[in-house]
């Protein structure tokens, strides 16, 4: 039974009050942190691939289906984040409700999500950066421009490696500084997206929306499972719980506001993009810039490339931040080596953890292709969303009198719908993704039984 031993909520709340990380974020910072994490590779890179290969103009429906799954999960996250405002997100919530082994596996799963998301997003950043400098007649040698196995003669994706190391430097020096940089870049990103919508809407041809569902409903669902990657990020807001001034009030606001803003923008951009260019031509690395070039708006396309680079940089920042906070929480509980939870005296950040994570993410981004990474991130996130829904049901049953600053509506219907939506989308992912995921979880089980179970603080 000690595989299912639980950490008490009162102990967790007491632990969060101890001096450690710097509490300096408010609801506005959290909302921009969420937008910074969500809008990036999904809107600037994956929209084109999904329209061309899976959904066609019905890309909008793929975004709506994924958005619904995320909205259901977001309410569950908001309830937990306001009730148990501890660094670690779903890992922490699972530890309190389902037990240690499940908590370790979901933490291991989240590390797959955030680490690979950082690397995948860096690959998208590299594509836009190379597109931008090409406009000035500058080209990287083929050996340094892409990962091996992409068919482009690459040996390492050097821009992806460099941007991750720059973000690592920023994050290691403090959350307040990181949030300030994130807020500025989010405003630039939103301005560029609005510019694309305003510039592109006059070139929309309704004929490009016909046929609307060229790949049928199955294509829309497959597209939804892929564009789900575009929504990853609102859950990262919950990992900042111990750096928020008023977590009970501000965490739910940050989670829900950021998801609402991003969903509205995704739907509008999808309509404009597929209306400007026939969907079959959108299978490119930079579809938003390509669409503007296609209609002759070259100068605005250049601005969009700059905005895309800025936007994708904020995603990198938040994903890497979330990955470090998950491993920090697991280390503090004894499930990972103690060096990962050591806080720097001056910067008040898990300094060594941040740099170790940055080096690993940079290595993956330099040598592995984007498509493989995106599907693996999706299955990791969908399984985490399913568990958060189950955890809400368990906590309502086991701790009915616990003070909740925010309550998810329509319980138990909403958590059950979350699980159904997420499992349905998981089943639409390729078999190779499931095999890779099974291998990752198996490796996690080995580490849990050989290391974490004996060294857990609950074991003492």
Coordinates of C-alpha atoms in Angstrom, one line a residue:
X1 CA 0.0 0.0 0.0
X2 CA 3.0 2.4 0.4
X3 CA 2.9 2.7 -3.4
X4 CA -0.3 4.7 -2.9
X5 CA 0.8 6.7 0.2
X6 CA -0.4 10.3 0.0
X7 CA 1.1 13.6 1.1
X8 CA -1.3 15.4 3.4
X9 CA -2.8 18.7 2.1
X10 CA -2.1 20.5 5.4
X11 CA 1.6 19.5 5.1
X12 CA 1.7 20.8 1.5
X13 CA 0.1 24.1 2.4
X14 CA 2.6 24.5 5.3
X15 CA 5.5 23.7 3.0
X16 CA 4.4 26.4 0.5
X17 CA 4.6 29.1 3.2
X18 CA 8.3 28.4 3.9
X19 CA 10.7 30.9 2.5
X20 CA 12.1 29.7 -0.8
X21 CA 11.0 31.0 -4.2
X22 CA 10.3 34.7 -4.7
X23 CA 6.5 35.6 -4.6
X24 CA 6.2 38.5 -7.1
X25 CA 3.5 37.5 -9.7
X26 CA -0.1 38.8 -10.0
X27 CA -3.1 37.8 -12.1
X28 CA -2.0 40.0 -15.1
X29 CA 1.5 38.4 -15.1
X30 CA 0.0 34.9 -14.9
X31 CA -2.4 35.7 -17.8
X32 CA 0.5 36.9 -20.0
X33 CA 2.6 33.9 -18.8
X34 CA -0.3 31.7 -20.1
X35 CA -0.6 33.6 -23.4
X36 CA 3.2 33.5 -23.7
X37 CA 3.2 29.7 -23.3
X38 CA 0.1 29.0 -25.5
X39 CA 0.6 31.1 -28.6
X40 CA 3.7 30.1 -30.5
X41 CA 4.5 27.1 -32.6
X42 CA 0.8 26.1 -32.7
X43 CA -0.3 29.2 -34.5
X44 CA 2.9 30.1 -36.4
X45 CA 3.9 26.5 -37.5
X46 CA 1.4 23.7 -37.0
X47 CA -1.6 25.5 -38.5
X48 CA -0.3 25.0 -42.0
X49 CA 0.7 21.4 -41.6
X50 CA -2.6 20.4 -40.1
X51 CA -4.6 22.3 -42.7
X52 CA -2.7 20.6 -45.6
X53 CA -2.5 17.1 -44.2
X54 CA -5.5 16.5 -41.9
X55 CA -8.3 19.1 -41.7
X56 CA -8.3 21.5 -44.7
X57 CA -10.4 24.6 -44.1
X58 CA -12.1 22.6 -41.3
X59 CA -8.9 23.5 -39.3
X60 CA -11.2 25.8 -37.3
X61 CA -13.2 22.7 -36.1
X62 CA -10.0 21.0 -35.0
X63 CA -9.1 24.0 -32.9
X64 CA -12.6 24.1 -31.4
X65 CA -12.5 20.4 -30.4
X66 CA -9.1 20.8 -28.8
X67 CA -10.2 24.0 -27.2
X68 CA -13.2 22.3 -25.6
X69 CA -11.0 19.5 -24.1
X70 CA -8.6 22.2 -22.8
X71 CA -11.5 24.3 -21.4
X72 CA -12.8 21.3 -19.4
X73 CA -9.3 20.6 -18.1
X74 CA -8.7 24.3 -17.3
X75 CA -11.6 24.4 -14.8
X76 CA -10.2 21.4 -13.1
X77 CA -6.7 23.0 -13.0
X78 CA -8.2 26.2 -11.6
X79 CA -10.0 24.4 -8.7
X80 CA -6.8 22.6 -7.7
X81 CA -4.5 25.6 -8.2
X82 CA -6.6 27.7 -5.9
X83 CA -7.0 25.0 -3.3
X84 CA -3.5 23.6 -3.2
X85 CA -1.2 26.4 -4.5
X86 CA 2.0 24.5 -4.6
X87 CA 4.8 24.3 -7.3
X88 CA 4.4 21.1 -9.2
X89 CA 1.0 21.4 -10.8
X90 CA -0.7 18.0 -11.6
X91 CA 2.2 16.1 -9.9
X92 CA 1.4 17.8 -6.6
X93 CA -2.4 17.3 -7.0
X94 CA -2.0 13.6 -7.8
X95 CA 0.3 13.1 -4.7
X96 CA -2.5 14.4 -2.5
X97 CA -5.3 12.4 -4.1
X98 CA -4.1 9.2 -5.9
X99 CA -0.9 8.4 -4.2
X100 CA 2.9 8.5 -4.6
X101 CA 3.5 6.1 -7.5
X102 CA 0.8 7.8 -9.7
X103 CA 2.3 11.2 -8.7
X104 CA 5.8 10.1 -9.7
X105 CA 4.6 8.8 -13.0
X106 CA 2.6 11.9 -13.8
X107 CA 5.6 14.1 -12.8
X108 CA 7.7 11.9 -15.1
X109 CA 5.1 12.3 -17.8
X110 CA 5.0 16.1 -17.3
X111 CA 8.8 16.2 -17.7
X112 CA 8.3 14.5 -21.1
X113 CA 5.7 17.2 -22.0
X114 CA 7.6 20.3 -21.0
X115 CA 11.1 19.2 -21.9
X116 CA 10.1 17.9 -25.4
X117 CA 7.8 21.0 -25.9
X118 CA 10.8 23.2 -25.2
X119 CA 12.9 21.3 -27.8
X120 CA 10.0 21.1 -30.4
X121 CA 9.3 24.8 -30.0
X122 CA 13.0 25.7 -30.4
X123 CA 12.9 23.8 -33.7
X124 CA 10.0 26.0 -34.9
X125 CA 11.9 29.1 -33.7
X126 CA 14.9 28.1 -35.7
X127 CA 12.8 27.8 -38.9
X128 CA 11.4 31.3 -38.5
X129 CA 14.8 32.7 -37.7
X130 CA 16.4 31.2 -40.8
X131 CA 13.4 32.5 -42.9
X132 CA 14.0 36.0 -41.5
X133 CA 17.8 36.1 -42.1
X134 CA 17.2 34.7 -45.6
X135 CA 15.3 37.9 -46.4
X136 CA 18.6 39.7 -45.9
X137 CA 20.5 37.3 -48.1
X138 CA 22.1 35.4 -45.1
X139 CA 22.1 31.6 -45.0
X140 CA 23.4 29.2 -42.4
X141 CA 25.5 26.2 -43.7
X142 CA 23.2 23.2 -44.2
X143 CA 25.1 21.2 -41.6
X144 CA 24.2 23.8 -38.9
X145 CA 20.6 24.5 -40.0
X146 CA 18.7 21.4 -39.1
X147 CA 18.7 18.2 -37.1
X148 CA 20.0 14.9 -38.6
X149 CA 17.4 12.8 -40.4
X150 CA 15.3 15.7 -41.8
X151 CA 16.6 15.1 -45.3
X152 CA 18.3 18.5 -45.4
X153 CA 21.9 17.5 -44.8
X154 CA 21.9 18.8 -41.3
X155 CA 24.2 17.7 -38.5
X156 CA 22.8 20.0 -35.7
X157 CA 20.1 22.6 -35.4
X158 CA 22.4 25.3 -34.1
X159 CA 19.9 28.2 -33.8
X160 CA 17.6 26.0 -31.7
X161 CA 20.4 25.1 -29.3
X162 CA 21.5 28.8 -28.9
X163 CA 18.1 30.2 -28.2
X164 CA 17.5 27.5 -25.5
X165 CA 20.8 28.5 -23.8
X166 CA 19.8 32.2 -23.9
X167 CA 16.4 31.5 -22.3
X168 CA 18.2 29.3 -19.7
X169 CA 20.4 32.2 -18.7
X170 CA 17.4 34.5 -18.3
X171 CA 15.4 32.0 -16.2
X172 CA 18.3 31.1 -13.9
X173 CA 18.6 34.8 -12.9
X174 CA 15.0 35.2 -11.4
X175 CA 11.3 35.0 -12.0
X176 CA 10.6 38.7 -11.8
X177 CA 13.1 39.5 -14.6
X178 CA 11.8 36.6 -16.7
X179 CA 8.2 37.7 -16.3
X180 CA 9.1 41.3 -17.3
X181 CA 10.7 40.0 -20.5
X182 CA 7.8 37.7 -21.2
X183 CA 5.2 40.5 -20.8
X184 CA 7.0 42.7 -23.4
X185 CA 7.3 39.9 -25.9
X186 CA 3.6 38.8 -25.4
X187 CA 2.5 42.4 -26.4
X188 CA 4.7 42.3 -29.5
X189 CA 3.3 38.8 -30.4
X190 CA -0.4 39.9 -30.0
X191 CA 0.2 43.0 -32.0
X192 CA 1.7 40.9 -34.9
X193 CA -1.2 38.5 -34.8
X194 CA -3.7 41.3 -35.0
X195 CA -1.7 42.8 -37.8
X196 CA -1.9 39.5 -39.8
X197 CA -5.7 39.4 -39.3
X198 CA -6.2 43.0 -40.4
X199 CA -3.8 42.7 -43.4
X200 CA -5.1 39.2 -44.5
X201 CA -8.9 39.5 -44.1
X202 CA -9.2 41.6 -47.3
X203 CA -7.5 38.8 -49.3
X204 CA -9.9 36.0 -48.0
X205 CA -11.6 34.1 -50.9
X206 CA -14.5 32.0 -49.8
X207 CA -13.8 29.6 -52.6
X208 CA -10.7 28.5 -50.7
X209 CA -13.0 27.1 -48.0
X210 CA -14.4 24.6 -50.5
X211 CA -14.3 21.7 -49.9
X212 CA -14.6 22.5 -46.2
X213 CA -13.9 18.9 -44.9
X214 CA -11.6 17.4 -47.6
X215 CA -10.4 14.6 -45.2
X216 CA -13.7 14.0 -43.5
X217 CA -14.5 14.0 -39.8
X218 CA -11.7 11.6 -39.0
X219 CA -9.3 14.2 -40.5
X220 CA -10.7 16.9 -38.2
X221 CA -10.2 14.7 -35.1
X222 CA -6.6 13.8 -36.2
X223 CA -6.1 17.5 -36.7
X224 CA -7.5 18.2 -33.3
X225 CA -5.1 15.7 -31.7
X226 CA -2.2 17.5 -33.5
X227 CA -3.2 21.1 -32.9
X228 CA -3.7 20.2 -29.2
X229 CA 0.0 21.0 -29.1
X230 CA -1.0 24.6 -29.8
X231 CA -2.9 24.8 -26.5
X232 CA -0.2 23.4 -24.2
X233 CA 0.8 26.2 -21.8
X234 CA -2.2 27.2 -19.8
X235 CA -1.4 24.4 -17.4
X236 CA 2.2 25.8 -17.0
X237 CA 0.6 28.7 -15.1
X238 CA -0.2 26.3 -12.2
X239 CA 3.5 25.4 -11.8
X240 CA 4.2 29.1 -10.8
X241 CA 2.0 28.7 -7.7
X242 CA 4.7 29.4 -5.1
X243 CA 5.8 32.6 -7.0
X244 CA 2.3 34.2 -6.9
X245 CA 1.4 36.9 -4.4
X246 CA -2.2 35.8 -4.0
X247 CA -2.4 32.3 -5.5
X248 CA -5.9 31.4 -4.4
X249 CA -7.4 34.4 -6.3
X250 CA -4.9 34.9 -9.2
X251 CA -4.1 31.4 -10.4
X252 CA -7.7 30.6 -11.6
X253 CA -7.9 34.0 -13.3
X254 CA -4.6 33.5 -15.1
X255 CA -5.5 30.0 -16.3
X256 CA -9.0 30.8 -17.6
X257 CA -8.2 34.2 -19.1
X258 CA -5.1 33.1 -21.0
X259 CA -7.0 30.1 -22.5
X260 CA -10.0 32.2 -23.5
X261 CA -7.9 34.9 -25.3
X262 CA -5.8 32.3 -27.2
X263 CA -8.8 30.2 -28.3
X264 CA -10.5 33.3 -29.9
X265 CA -7.3 34.2 -31.7
X266 CA -6.7 30.6 -33.0
X267 CA -10.2 30.5 -34.5
X268 CA -9.9 33.9 -36.3
X269 CA -6.4 33.2 -37.6
X270 CA -7.5 29.7 -38.9
X271 CA -10.3 31.3 -40.8
X272 CA -8.2 34.0 -42.4
X273 CA -5.2 31.7 -43.2
X274 CA -7.3 29.1 -45.0
X275 CA -9.3 31.8 -46.7
X276 CA -6.1 33.5 -48.1
X277 CA -4.3 30.4 -49.4
X278 CA -5.6 27.0 -50.8
X279 CA -5.1 24.6 -47.9
X280 CA -3.0 22.2 -50.0
X281 CA -0.2 24.9 -50.3
X282 CA 0.1 25.5 -46.5
X283 CA 2.4 22.5 -45.7
X284 CA 5.4 24.9 -45.0
X285 CA 7.5 25.7 -41.9
X286 CA 6.1 29.3 -41.7
X287 CA 2.5 29.3 -43.0
X288 CA 1.5 32.7 -41.6
X289 CA 4.4 34.5 -43.3
X290 CA 3.9 32.3 -46.4
X291 CA 0.3 33.4 -46.7
X292 CA 1.3 37.1 -46.7
X293 CA 4.0 36.5 -49.3
X294 CA 1.4 34.6 -51.3
X295 CA -0.9 37.7 -51.6
X296 CA 2.0 40.0 -52.2
X297 CA 2.3 41.6 -48.7
X298 CA 6.0 41.0 -48.4
X299 CA 6.8 43.8 -46.0
X300 CA 4.1 42.7 -43.5
X301 CA 5.3 39.1 -43.9
X302 CA 8.7 40.3 -42.7
X303 CA 7.1 41.9 -39.6
X304 CA 5.2 38.7 -38.9
X305 CA 8.4 36.7 -39.0
X306 CA 9.9 39.0 -36.3
X307 CA 6.6 38.6 -34.3
X308 CA 6.7 34.9 -34.7
X309 CA 10.3 34.7 -33.4
X310 CA 9.3 36.9 -30.4
X311 CA 6.2 34.8 -29.8
X312 CA 7.9 31.5 -30.0
X313 CA 10.6 32.8 -27.6
X314 CA 7.9 33.3 -24.9
X315 CA 6.8 29.7 -25.3
X316 CA 10.3 28.5 -24.8
X317 CA 10.6 30.7 -21.6
X318 CA 7.4 29.4 -20.0
X319 CA 7.9 25.7 -21.0
X320 CA 11.4 25.6 -19.6
X321 CA 10.2 27.4 -16.5
X322 CA 7.5 24.8 -16.0
X323 CA 9.8 21.9 -16.5
X324 CA 12.2 23.2 -13.9
X325 CA 9.4 23.8 -11.3
X326 CA 8.1 20.2 -11.8
X327 CA 11.5 18.6 -11.2
X328 CA 12.0 21.1 -8.3
X329 CA 8.8 19.9 -6.6
X330 CA 9.7 16.2 -7.1
X331 CA 13.2 16.7 -5.8
X332 CA 11.9 18.5 -2.7
X333 CA 9.7 15.4 -2.0
X334 CA 12.8 13.2 -2.3
X335 CA 11.7 11.5 -5.5
X336 CA 14.5 13.0 -7.6
X337 CA 18.1 14.0 -6.5
X338 CA 18.3 16.8 -3.9
X339 CA 20.5 19.0 -6.2
X340 CA 17.4 19.8 -8.3
X341 CA 15.6 21.6 -5.4
X342 CA 18.5 23.7 -4.2
X343 CA 17.6 27.4 -4.4
X344 CA 20.2 30.0 -5.3
X345 CA 20.8 32.4 -2.4
X346 CA 20.9 35.5 -4.6
X347 CA 18.6 34.8 -7.5
X348 CA 16.0 32.7 -5.5
X349 CA 15.8 30.2 -8.4
X350 CA 16.6 26.5 -8.7
X351 CA 19.8 27.5 -10.4
X352 CA 21.6 24.2 -11.1
X353 CA 18.3 22.5 -12.0
X354 CA 17.6 25.3 -14.6
X355 CA 21.0 24.9 -16.3
X356 CA 20.8 21.1 -16.3
X357 CA 17.4 21.2 -17.9
X358 CA 18.5 23.8 -20.4
X359 CA 21.5 21.7 -21.6
X360 CA 19.3 18.6 -22.0
X361 CA 16.6 20.5 -23.9
X362 CA 19.2 22.1 -26.2
X363 CA 20.7 18.7 -27.0
X364 CA 17.3 17.3 -28.0
X365 CA 16.4 20.4 -30.1
X366 CA 19.8 20.2 -31.8
X367 CA 19.5 16.5 -32.9
X368 CA 15.8 15.4 -33.1
X369 CA 13.1 16.4 -35.7
X370 CA 10.0 18.5 -34.7
X371 CA 7.2 16.1 -35.9
X372 CA 8.3 13.2 -33.7
X373 CA 8.4 15.6 -30.7
X374 CA 5.0 17.2 -31.2
X375 CA 3.0 13.9 -31.0
X376 CA 4.9 12.8 -27.9
X377 CA 4.2 16.1 -26.2
X378 CA 0.5 15.8 -27.0
X379 CA 0.1 12.3 -25.5
X380 CA 1.9 13.4 -22.3
X381 CA -0.3 16.4 -21.9
X382 CA -3.6 14.6 -22.7
X383 CA -2.8 11.9 -20.0
X384 CA -2.0 14.7 -17.5
X385 CA -5.3 16.4 -18.3
X386 CA -7.1 13.1 -17.7
X387 CA -5.5 12.6 -14.3
X388 CA -6.3 16.2 -13.1
X389 CA -10.0 15.5 -13.9
X390 CA -9.9 12.2 -11.9
X391 CA -8.0 14.0 -9.0
X392 CA -10.8 16.7 -8.8
X393 CA -13.4 13.9 -8.3
X394 CA -11.2 12.2 -5.7
X395 CA -10.5 15.4 -3.7
X396 CA -14.2 16.4 -3.7
X397 CA -15.0 13.0 -2.2
X398 CA -12.1 12.7 0.3
X399 CA -12.0 16.4 1.4
X400 CA -15.5 17.8 0.9
X401 CA -14.9 20.5 3.6
X402 CA -11.6 21.8 2.2
X403 CA -11.7 25.6 1.5
X404 CA -11.9 26.1 -2.3
X405 CA -11.4 29.7 -3.6
X406 CA -12.6 28.4 -7.0
X407 CA -14.9 25.5 -7.8
X408 CA -15.1 23.8 -11.1
X409 CA -18.7 23.8 -12.3
X410 CA -20.9 20.8 -13.2
X411 CA -18.9 18.2 -11.2
X412 CA -18.9 15.2 -11.8
X413 CA -20.1 15.8 -15.4
X414 CA -17.3 18.2 -16.4
X415 CA -14.3 16.0 -15.1
X416 CA -15.9 13.0 -16.8
X417 CA -16.2 14.9 -20.1
X418 CA -12.5 16.0 -19.7
X419 CA -11.4 12.3 -19.5
X420 CA -13.6 11.3 -22.5
X421 CA -12.4 14.1 -24.7
X422 CA -8.7 13.6 -23.8
X423 CA -8.8 9.8 -24.2
X424 CA -10.6 10.2 -27.6
X425 CA -7.9 12.6 -28.8
X426 CA -5.1 10.2 -27.5
X427 CA -6.6 7.4 -29.5
X428 CA -6.2 9.5 -32.7
X429 CA -2.4 9.7 -32.3
X430 CA -0.1 7.5 -34.4
X431 CA 0.9 4.0 -33.0
X432 CA 4.5 5.0 -32.8
X433 CA 3.6 7.7 -30.4
X434 CA 1.9 5.2 -28.1
X435 CA 4.9 2.9 -28.3
X436 CA 7.3 5.8 -27.4
X437 CA 5.0 6.8 -24.6
X438 CA 4.9 3.3 -23.2
X439 CA 8.7 3.1 -23.2
X440 CA 9.0 6.4 -21.4
X441 CA 6.5 5.4 -18.7
X442 CA 8.3 2.0 -18.3
X443 CA 11.5 3.8 -17.8
X444 CA 9.8 6.0 -15.1
X445 CA 8.6 2.9 -13.3
X446 CA 12.1 1.5 -13.2
X447 CA 13.4 4.8 -11.7
X448 CA 10.6 4.9 -9.2
X449 CA 11.3 1.4 -7.8
X450 CA 15.1 1.6 -8.0
X451 CA 15.5 5.2 -6.6
X452 CA 12.4 7.3 -5.7
X453 CA 10.5 4.8 -3.6
X454 CA 13.3 4.4 -1.1
X455 CA 14.4 8.0 -1.0
X456 CA 10.9 9.5 -0.7
X457 CA 10.5 11.8 2.3
X458 CA 7.3 9.9 3.1
X459 CA 9.4 6.8 3.5
X460 CA 11.0 8.5 6.6

